[in-house]
PDB file of C-alpha atoms in Angstrom:
ATOM      1  CA  UNK A 172       0.000   0.000   0.000  1.00 90.00           C
ATOM      2  CA  UNK A 173       2.837   2.407   0.822  1.00 91.00           C
ATOM      3  CA  UNK A 174       4.582   1.470  -2.401  1.00 94.00           C
ATOM      4  CA  UNK A 175       1.471   2.237  -4.429  1.00 94.00           C
ATOM      5  CA  UNK A 176       0.973   5.630  -2.748  1.00 94.00           C
ATOM      6  CA  UNK A 177       4.629   6.488  -3.317  1.00 95.00           C
ATOM      7  CA  UNK A 178       4.350   5.622  -7.030  1.00 95.00           C
ATOM      8  CA  UNK A 179       1.124   7.652  -7.343  1.00 95.00           C
ATOM      9  CA  UNK A 180       2.806  10.631  -5.683  1.00 95.00           C
ATOM     10  CA  UNK A 181       5.853  10.440  -7.977  1.00 96.00           C
ATOM     11  CA  UNK A 182       3.615  10.183 -11.058  1.00 96.00           C
ATOM     12  CA  UNK A 183       1.582  13.166  -9.879  1.00 96.00           C
ATOM     13  CA  UNK A 184       4.741  15.210  -9.259  1.00 96.00           C
ATOM     14  CA  UNK A 185       6.077  14.450 -12.752  1.00 95.00           C
ATOM     15  CA  UNK A 186       2.708  15.385 -14.325  1.00 94.00           C
ATOM     16  CA  UNK A 187       2.613  18.690 -12.432  1.00 93.00           C
ATOM     17  CA  UNK A 188       6.204  19.464 -13.420  1.00 92.00           C
ATOM     18  CA  UNK A 189       5.505  18.760 -17.105  1.00 91.00           C
ATOM     19  CA  UNK A 190       2.381  20.940 -16.981  1.00 90.00           C
ATOM     20  CA  UNK A 191       4.342  23.778 -15.394  1.00 89.00           C
ATOM     21  CA  UNK A 192       7.130  23.489 -17.937  1.00 87.00           C
ATOM     22  CA  UNK A 193       4.605  23.337 -20.754  1.00 86.00           C
ATOM     23  CA  UNK A 194       3.027  26.522 -19.446  1.00 83.00           C
ATOM     24  CA  UNK A 195       6.458  28.157 -19.402  1.00 82.00           C
ATOM     25  CA  UNK A 196       7.209  26.869 -22.903  1.00 75.00           C
ATOM     26  CA  UNK A 197      10.101  24.621 -21.929  1.00 62.00           C
ATOM     27  CA  UNK A 198       8.560  21.350 -23.168  1.00 50.00           C
ATOM     28  CA  UNK A 199       8.136  20.503 -26.858  1.00 53.00           C
ATOM     29  CA  UNK A 200       4.810  19.209 -28.230  1.00 53.00           C
ATOM     30  CA  UNK A 201       5.818  15.536 -27.860  1.00 54.00           C
ATOM     31  CA  UNK A 202       6.216  15.890 -24.109  1.00 51.00           C
ATOM     32  CA  UNK A 203       9.995  15.924 -24.301  1.00 53.00           C
ATOM     33  CA  UNK A 204      11.945  18.657 -22.608  1.00 51.00           C
ATOM     34  CA  UNK A 205      14.043  20.907 -24.796  1.00 52.00           C
ATOM     35  CA  UNK A 206      17.678  21.221 -23.842  1.00 50.00           C
ATOM     36  CA  UNK A 207      17.996  24.974 -24.252  1.00 50.00           C
ATOM     37  CA  UNK A 208      14.537  25.996 -23.143  1.00 47.00           C
ATOM     38  CA  UNK A 209      15.786  29.028 -21.265  1.00 48.00           C
ATOM     39  CA  UNK A 210      17.670  30.455 -24.240  1.00 52.00           C
ATOM     40  CA  UNK A 211      14.882  30.180 -26.838  1.00 60.00           C
ATOM     41  CA  UNK A 212      12.393  32.771 -25.635  1.00 68.00           C
ATOM     42  CA  UNK A 213      14.492  34.777 -23.236  1.00 78.00           C
ATOM     43  CA  UNK A 214      13.265  38.345 -22.976  1.00 80.00           C
ATOM     44  CA  UNK A 215      16.012  40.878 -23.596  1.00 79.00           C
ATOM     45  CA  UNK A 216      14.160  44.022 -22.564  1.00 79.00           C
ATOM     46  CA  UNK A 217      12.961  46.972 -24.561  1.00 78.00           C
ATOM     47  CA  UNK A 218      14.958  48.044 -27.576  1.00 76.00           C
ATOM     48  CA  UNK A 219      16.273  51.578 -27.278  1.00 74.00           C
ATOM     49  CA  UNK A 220      15.423  53.794 -30.228  1.00 70.00           C
ATOM     50  CA  UNK A 221      18.277  54.810 -32.495  1.00 64.00           C
ATOM     51  CA  UNK A 222      20.091  58.101 -32.025  1.00 60.00           C
ATOM     52  CA  UNK A 223      17.939  61.011 -32.973  1.00 65.00           C
ATOM     53  CA  UNK A 224      19.579  64.214 -34.214  1.00 66.00           C
ATOM     54  CA  UNK A 225      17.940  67.025 -32.266  1.00 71.00           C
ATOM     55  CA  UNK A 226      20.479  69.852 -32.509  1.00 68.00           C
ATOM     56  CA  UNK A 227      18.457  72.974 -33.262  1.00 72.00           C
ATOM     57  CA  UNK A 228      17.941  76.554 -32.200  1.00 71.00           C
ATOM     58  CA  UNK A 229      14.601  78.093 -31.332  1.00 74.00           C
ATOM     59  CA  UNK A 230      13.592  81.627 -30.420  1.00 72.00           C
ATOM     60  CA  UNK A 231      11.126  82.410 -27.673  1.00 70.00           C
ATOM     61  CA  UNK A 232       9.467  85.720 -26.838  1.00 71.00           C
ATOM     62  CA  UNK A 233       8.886  86.427 -23.163  1.00 71.00           C
ATOM     63  CA  UNK A 234       7.496  89.855 -22.244  1.00 70.00           C
ATOM     64  CA  UNK A 235       9.183  91.710 -25.126  1.00 71.00           C
ATOM     65  CA  UNK A 236      12.467  89.864 -24.631  1.00 74.00           C
ATOM     66  CA  UNK A 237      13.831  87.574 -27.337  1.00 72.00           C
ATOM     67  CA  UNK A 238      15.625  84.493 -26.113  1.00 76.00           C
ATOM     68  CA  UNK A 239      17.477  81.982 -28.273  1.00 76.00           C
ATOM     69  CA  UNK A 240      17.552  78.447 -26.904  1.00 75.00           C
ATOM     70  CA  UNK A 241      19.910  75.802 -28.289  1.00 78.00           C
ATOM     71  CA  UNK A 242      18.750  72.209 -27.896  1.00 77.00           C
ATOM     72  CA  UNK A 243      21.463  69.550 -28.108  1.00 77.00           C
ATOM     73  CA  UNK A 244      21.533  65.837 -27.525  1.00 75.00           C
ATOM     74  CA  UNK A 245      23.768  64.794 -24.622  1.00 77.00           C
ATOM     75  CA  UNK A 246      24.852  61.450 -23.284  1.00 76.00           C
ATOM     76  CA  UNK A 247      24.631  60.719 -19.582  1.00 79.00           C
ATOM     77  CA  UNK A 248      27.154  58.491 -17.853  1.00 79.00           C
ATOM     78  CA  UNK A 249      28.778  58.120 -14.456  1.00 78.00           C
ATOM     79  CA  UNK A 250      31.475  60.622 -15.470  1.00 81.00           C
ATOM     80  CA  UNK A 251      28.848  63.276 -16.291  1.00 79.00           C
ATOM     81  CA  UNK A 252      27.320  64.771 -19.403  1.00 75.00           C
ATOM     82  CA  UNK A 253      28.916  64.484 -22.829  1.00 76.00           C
ATOM     83  CA  UNK A 254      27.805  66.151 -26.045  1.00 73.00           C
ATOM     84  CA  UNK A 255      26.831  64.071 -29.063  1.00 66.00           C
ATOM     85  CA  UNK A 256      29.955  64.883 -31.119  1.00 63.00           C
ATOM     86  CA  UNK A 257      32.474  64.403 -28.339  1.00 60.00           C
ATOM     87  CA  UNK A 258      34.496  61.257 -27.691  1.00 56.00           C
ATOM     88  CA  UNK A 259      35.153  60.820 -23.990  1.00 48.00           C
ATOM     89  CA  UNK A 260      37.639  58.014 -24.678  1.00 53.00           C
ATOM     90  CA  UNK A 261      40.215  60.395 -26.157  1.00 50.00           C
ATOM     91  CA  UNK A 262      41.497  61.479 -22.752  1.00 51.00           C
ATOM     92  CA  UNK A 263      43.361  58.935 -20.723  1.00 49.00           C
ATOM     93  CA  UNK A 264      43.447  58.830 -16.945  1.00 51.00           C
ATOM     94  CA  UNK A 265      46.811  60.642 -16.879  1.00 51.00           C
ATOM     95  CA  UNK A 266      45.431  63.539 -18.911  1.00 54.00           C
ATOM     96  CA  UNK A 267      42.449  63.831 -16.587  1.00 53.00           C
ATOM     97  CA  UNK A 268      44.741  63.957 -13.551  1.00 54.00           C
ATOM     98  CA  UNK A 269      46.865  66.664 -15.181  1.00 54.00           C
ATOM     99  CA  UNK A 270      43.756  68.700 -15.978  1.00 55.00           C
ATOM    100  CA  UNK A 271      42.499  68.503 -12.407  1.00 54.00           C
ATOM    101  CA  UNK A 272      45.906  69.571 -11.095  1.00 53.00           C
ATOM    102  CA  UNK A 273      45.924  72.537 -13.463  1.00 52.00           C
ATOM    103  CA  UNK A 274      42.468  73.563 -12.300  1.00 52.00           C
ATOM    104  CA  UNK A 275      43.205  73.229  -8.593  1.00 54.00           C
ATOM    105  CA  UNK A 276      46.644  74.846  -8.801  1.00 55.00           C
ATOM    106  CA  UNK A 277      49.756  72.929  -7.882  1.00 60.00           C
ATOM    107  CA  UNK A 278      50.068  69.490  -6.393  1.00 69.00           C
ATOM    108  CA  UNK A 279      49.336  68.778  -2.751  1.00 75.00           C
ATOM    109  CA  UNK A 280      51.532  70.738  -0.420  1.00 72.00           C
ATOM    110  CA  UNK A 281      53.853  68.927   1.959  1.00 76.00           C
ATOM    111  CA  UNK A 282      52.580  69.056   5.528  1.00 75.00           C
ATOM    112  CA  UNK A 283      54.763  70.996   7.937  1.00 76.00           C
ATOM    113  CA  UNK A 284      54.333  72.083  11.543  1.00 72.00           C
ATOM    114  CA  UNK A 285      54.371  75.792  10.758  1.00 72.00           C
ATOM    115  CA  UNK A 286      51.326  77.522   9.307  1.00 70.00           C
ATOM    116  CA  UNK A 287      51.318  77.976   5.523  1.00 67.00           C
ATOM    117  CA  UNK A 288      50.884  81.782   5.569  1.00 69.00           C
ATOM    118  CA  UNK A 289      52.811  82.652   8.693  1.00 66.00           C
ATOM    119  CA  UNK A 290      55.142  84.999   6.765  1.00 69.00           C
ATOM    120  CA  UNK A 291      52.324  87.184   5.442  1.00 75.00           C
ATOM    121  CA  UNK A 292      50.832  89.883   7.670  1.00 78.00           C
ATOM    122  CA  UNK A 293      47.202  89.439   8.673  1.00 80.00           C
ATOM    123  CA  UNK A 294      44.612  91.815   7.237  1.00 84.00           C
ATOM    124  CA  UNK A 295      43.021  94.083   9.792  1.00 87.00           C
ATOM    125  CA  UNK A 296      39.327  93.572  10.309  1.00 89.00           C
ATOM    126  CA  UNK A 297      37.200  96.615   9.635  1.00 89.00           C
ATOM    127  CA  UNK A 298      35.656  97.797  12.862  1.00 91.00           C
ATOM    128  CA  UNK A 299      31.858  97.660  12.883  1.00 91.00           C
ATOM    129  CA  UNK A 300      30.073 100.990  13.239  1.00 92.00           C
ATOM    130  CA  UNK A 301      26.380 101.736  13.257  1.00 94.00           C
ATOM    131  CA  UNK A 302      25.145 104.179  10.636  1.00 93.00           C
ATOM    132  CA  UNK A 303      24.243 107.624  11.805  1.00 95.00           C
ATOM    133  CA  UNK A 304      20.712 108.962  11.506  1.00 96.00           C
ATOM    134  CA  UNK A 305      21.632 110.960   8.390  1.00 96.00           C
ATOM    135  CA  UNK A 306      23.301 107.941   6.696  1.00 96.00           C
ATOM    136  CA  UNK A 307      20.244 105.779   7.356  1.00 96.00           C
ATOM    137  CA  UNK A 308      17.993 108.468   5.846  1.00 97.00           C
ATOM    138  CA  UNK A 309      20.160 108.715   2.706  1.00 97.00           C
ATOM    139  CA  UNK A 310      20.174 104.919   2.139  1.00 96.00           C
ATOM    140  CA  UNK A 311      16.408 104.770   2.710  1.00 97.00           C
ATOM    141  CA  UNK A 312      15.857 107.533   0.109  1.00 98.00           C
ATOM    142  CA  UNK A 313      18.131 105.744  -2.385  1.00 97.00           C
ATOM    143  CA  UNK A 314      16.234 102.459  -1.944  1.00 97.00           C
ATOM    144  CA  UNK A 315      12.823 104.089  -2.294  1.00 97.00           C
ATOM    145  CA  UNK A 316      13.920 105.923  -5.471  1.00 97.00           C
ATOM    146  CA  UNK A 317      15.275 102.678  -6.920  1.00 97.00           C
ATOM    147  CA  UNK A 318      12.081 100.771  -6.056  1.00 96.00           C
ATOM    148  CA  UNK A 319       9.937 103.552  -7.533  1.00 96.00           C
ATOM    149  CA  UNK A 320      11.915 103.433 -10.796  1.00 96.00           C
ATOM    150  CA  UNK A 321      11.547  99.646 -10.999  1.00 95.00           C
ATOM    151  CA  UNK A 322       7.799  99.875 -10.351  1.00 95.00           C
ATOM    152  CA  UNK A 323       7.408 102.456 -13.128  1.00 94.00           C
ATOM    153  CA  UNK A 324       9.387 100.229 -15.493  1.00 94.00           C
ATOM    154  CA  UNK A 325       7.113  97.274 -14.689  1.00 93.00           C
ATOM    155  CA  UNK A 326       3.974  99.313 -15.237  1.00 92.00           C
ATOM    156  CA  UNK A 327       5.345 100.602 -18.523  1.00 85.00           C
ATOM    157  CA  UNK A 328       5.188 104.335 -17.828  1.00 68.00           C
TER     158      UNK A 328
END
């Protein structure tokens, strides 16, 4: 009795496995399993559209101001943006290091115990002083005149 149940269970397991594989498309019509079932219908993702040339210039009008906008295609990578015509592989790592050194000045300075600018005299700090009543009045008049002129320009007078 145990032997019969064990055989029934094994037969049932094989039937379920074949049905599952048939549903996944891994079994041929004759009930035989294909050897390369995974490679036949493997999904490779969406195809990216080909490069589209979108370099153009457009003019926009915004409140009587003409603005020219240039639209260019750029590539995005871990290193940053690159324009469509550029080849980022031209520069080697050594060239990039030399460029960064040129931008940041000289190489790293050797660490010493003395301060780097100890020979130069320190600049004196300008002492803080409150404005007098007359100075405050003059700055207030200047600001109000400036604001009035900007308001008239906005209104179009």
